[in-house]
Amino acid sequence: MSDTPQHSPLPEPEEVQEQPLAVSGLLGRAITKTSSLFAFGFLVSMATLIYEILMRHVFNSPTLWAHETTTFICATGFVFGGLYCAARDKHIRVVILYDIVGPKMRKTLDIIISIVCMISSGFFAWAAWLMVQRGAFTPSGDIHLETTGSAFNAPYPGILKVFLLLILIVLTVQFFVQAVNYARTAPIMPAKTGTKD
Amino acid sequence: MFELQSLGIEYGTLAMFVLLLGFLLTGMPLAFVTLLIALIFTLGWFGPMAVPLITSRVYSFVSSFVFVSVPMFVLMAAILDRSGIARDLFDAMRLFGGRLKGGVAVQTIFVAVILAAMSGIIGGEIVLLGLLALPQMLRQGYDKNLAIGVVCAGGSLGTMVPPSIVLIIYGLTANVSIGDLFTSAFIPGFMLAAFYVAYVLFRSYTGKNIAPPPQTEKIPSAEKIRLLKGLFLPILVVFCVLGSIYGGIASVTEASAVGVAGVIASTILRREFSLPMLKAAALQTLSTCGMIVWIGIGASALVGVFNLMGGIKFVSSLITGISDDPTIIILFMMLILFVLGMFLDWVGIALLTMPIFVPIVKDLGFDPVWFGVLFAMNMQVSFLSPPFGPAAFYLKSVAPPDISLGDIFRSLFPFICLQILAVAILIIFPGITGR
Amino acid sequence: NAQEFTLKIQSSDAAGVPNFELEQEWAERIGTMTGGRVEVEMLPVNSIVEHAETQDAIAAGILDGHITDTSYFSGKDPAFGLIANPVGAWSAPSEMLRFVEYGGGKELMNSLLNPRGLQFIGAVTPGLEAFVSSVPLDGVADLKGLKMRAPEGMVQQVFAAAGAAPVNIPQSEVFTSLDKKVIDAADATVFSTNQAMGLHDVAKHPVYPGFHSMPMLEVSINKTKWDSMPEDLQAILEMSVRDLAHDMEARLAMKDMEAVAAARKDGGVTIHNWSAEERAKFRQIATSQWEKVAARSEDAQKVYDTLVDYLKSQGMI
Ligand code: NA
Ligand code: NA
């Protein structure tokens, strides 16, 4: 082990693969473009929590908004993260069967999986719409975004429900785009090993 | 609509497992497999009007405060990975463990225990160790399987070593003291970590090419001091996080943000900080969290549907009908937890089983605190056991591409055995919990 | 004697909490009283949907009903927060129950719930909550700058007005935060449950009887389901809820007193009891906040008007 005690030059920070999957099409590219905004949210959450600790511990005046806001920002990140992973095919898959079958069958599987995911996302988008009807409107039909009900009382629950609806719609479209593109591309020849990455 | 209700809850449950396994094998993304099964059963059992149950669970899952610590830990990992801090840390650790065969693996477990004391949830730590410890161990010539096992098993300790969100949720469900739960979990948690250490040493000394040969040449003092410097910043960060928790400055979740701030400050001190680096780390956090959280979302939705189908009543009658012998009932519960652990995330398992098990355990006259620790120990198994092993998934998301899920699960087998041994010891010698 | 109605009712209590057992016994009694025509299945908190989502789930027909703290829905309309826990209005369960049954509370609840697809059957309450604190508190002045956890709803606002520094941490972090002194005090629940959860091990200066909060738990079911029930079953449900209110009040009070006696005997815990004067001072601050909540929505104003009229008619304010 001659390499260890020496300071080797720092490895280049490995860039997160900015390129979306080819099959995700234009939409995939748009999702990847938007991703920085939500990634940035995690940094904002961190800063918010530090601010809260300072205010509470040093100035003895905890905020009423920090925890709610952090939870909300992270929640939008989690929801968007699911879409982001779908666009770049980063969700974990168990590929035992997928690896055994030939390229043609794999193409068929890719198409079917995309269609099934599209149909379920579509159902969820519809269900989210029903949820939004109660979370963003009063019984008399006026717009009223559901609030947290705390002293700060931000409309985070209402916004998050609407956001979830939007993301589920985009997710449905994304799976549709993937299904179409899988159907159009030629089967991939060499079997991929291990989990798709 | 297909009338799934006519299956009855018994065959319905069976069909659920079969479908789950079937869809898993097709290569469909895991998160969508559980969501799809939840959808099929909602539609088939209750009709389309019940589908908002699933979106409601998705909404609730993503908006719970406890999960805020997951992105914080992942962010910490992603920044450390892009700086030289981690490498220097592991180089410095060789000073201590270098004379021991398997020393760095043992130290990784040691680091894992410290991380476990810093957080109450798993996910982030496995990502952290997967980015830091795994490449270092592979670089130093450790057996791939041993290194993977150490990272996944060690990284899962977060819910066994207090503070632990599993124990907190158990305490709230069972109406028992969370302080008692934490106190009782300490020794079992360390016992499990000690098992891992013993196993690593055993393999290192008995196996060929398991661990690099111990260091024999003496390191000059100047070199030692230079290496020790590498320990300074990481120890400072750990000190800040643990200090803010145990010094009453921050809650457990807030402390994870302190860790991120500490790591960012360290990169600035080391002149390794740059905005593109921070952006790349944040993007990786988005991707990893999207994956981790959506796996949990699916499991949570599935359990909600199963409970609505009458799952609670079914499982509870299953258990009470099995035997009059309390020990057999406990063993049967362990079996249920083990089987569920193969298919569900811990949040789903806790949601499903705690409300059922707790009243039975109390009725049988067992100590609910002891059972809480036993429950947490069982969840350790669930993190590793295939086909649904979150620890393996989290590691896979950051491991080198040539390490497949199959490799990971193969590596985890001995560690699962150690966890089952720990469960058995807790049952045979409940006194270990100090109760 | 065929079974005519199955009601899946989600509680806001966890499976191992005494309150949930009482609710399960209530469910069994309904089976007996209706000769098996109504079967009630009690589901513990979060088992089908999360606690704040039950109202929507009932409206959608996913759940049939809930027994839950009405203030969880403050975010839908502040009116829910005001009627659920008008801090300072009630000093005993019977006072709140009288208002609900005979003082216009029931009609008010239905005017809020019916448009949302729910029918209010009745109210129950676990009783006056005890306050958990690691520092001695003997009056309103001691609240100044107190770092404390308070949940969503009126309670948080009232404590802020009383000079405390409310922190918005979730229930799952209350224990560790108290233990590590991140916070000094917390609005948790009744004395016996706080004691069982070990809160008094880390916060040794509880205030009992509490001064700050007595949550109203509503028992409501899906309105369509309610409307489809024959009158006899409706009457049985209403009466059974009235009995549950008595059951819950009495048995939880007994548990509280047992726990208090045990805590006194064990030592180590100092129980503080506020004087009538200090309680009145806190009530004064609390009632001043009602108006602020009332201004937030039309329905909240309606709740305020009815509540104040009632209290005046009874000479309580
Ligand atoms: Na921990
Ligand atoms: Na598992």
Tab-separated table of C-alpha atoms in Angstrom, chain A residues 19-83:
chain	number	residue	atom	x	y	z
A	19	GLN	CA	-27.753	14.434	-19.312
A	20	PRO	CA	-31.259	13.063	-19.043
A	21	LEU	CA	-32.056	9.701	-20.506
A	22	ALA	CA	-32.509	9.808	-24.294
A	23	VAL	CA	-35.896	8.091	-24.075
A	24	SER	CA	-37.195	10.813	-21.756
A	25	GLY	CA	-37.157	13.258	-24.644
A	26	LEU	CA	-37.622	16.993	-24.401
A	27	LEU	CA	-39.677	16.645	-21.249
A	28	GLY	CA	-36.834	14.792	-19.569
A	29	ARG	CA	-34.516	17.618	-20.480
A	30	ALA	CA	-36.932	20.173	-19.039
A	31	ILE	CA	-37.168	18.198	-15.795
A	32	THR	CA	-33.396	18.025	-15.521
A	33	LYS	CA	-33.204	21.777	-16.129
A	34	THR	CA	-35.659	22.468	-13.302
A	35	SER	CA	-33.921	20.112	-10.895
A	36	SER	CA	-31.383	22.655	-9.626
A	37	LEU	CA	-34.187	24.692	-8.111
A	38	PHE	CA	-35.319	21.822	-5.905
A	39	ALA	CA	-31.791	20.684	-5.148
A	40	PHE	CA	-31.122	24.213	-3.957
A	41	GLY	CA	-34.139	23.809	-1.652
A	42	PHE	CA	-32.245	21.324	0.481
A	43	LEU	CA	-29.533	23.911	1.053
A	44	VAL	CA	-32.165	26.479	1.975
A	45	SER	CA	-33.665	23.968	4.427
A	46	MET	CA	-30.293	23.482	6.035
A	47	ALA	CA	-29.792	27.221	6.382
A	48	THR	CA	-33.295	27.631	7.811
A	49	LEU	CA	-32.684	25.040	10.511
A	50	ILE	CA	-29.369	26.638	11.451
A	51	TYR	CA	-31.122	30.011	11.639
A	52	GLU	CA	-33.780	28.511	13.909
A	53	ILE	CA	-31.139	27.005	16.216
A	54	LEU	CA	-29.377	30.363	16.442
A	55	MET	CA	-32.571	32.297	17.093
A	56	ARG	CA	-33.707	29.882	19.763
A	57	HIS	CA	-30.432	29.200	21.491
A	58	VAL	CA	-28.617	32.497	21.210
A	59	PHE	CA	-31.484	34.980	21.077
A	60	ASN	CA	-34.064	32.925	22.988
A	61	SER	CA	-36.723	33.701	20.387
A	62	PRO	CA	-37.525	30.598	18.344
A	63	THR	CA	-39.303	31.237	15.070
A	64	LEU	CA	-42.745	29.878	14.427
A	65	TRP	CA	-42.042	29.286	10.769
A	66	ALA	CA	-38.711	27.459	10.495
A	67	HIS	CA	-39.846	23.862	11.018
A	68	GLU	CA	-42.961	24.201	8.906
A	69	THR	CA	-41.010	25.831	6.125
A	70	THR	CA	-38.202	23.276	6.204
A	71	THR	CA	-40.658	20.411	6.124
A	72	PHE	CA	-42.460	22.011	3.197
A	73	ILE	CA	-39.311	22.672	1.165
A	74	CYS	CA	-38.019	19.147	1.739
A	75	ALA	CA	-41.430	17.718	0.836
A	76	THR	CA	-41.378	19.476	-2.546
A	77	GLY	CA	-37.840	18.133	-3.003
A	78	PHE	CA	-38.936	14.581	-2.216
A	79	VAL	CA	-41.879	14.761	-4.599
A	80	PHE	CA	-39.852	16.311	-7.396
A	81	GLY	CA	-36.993	13.879	-6.677
A	82	GLY	CA	-39.277	11.000	-7.647
A	83	LEU	CA	-39.973	12.611	-11.012
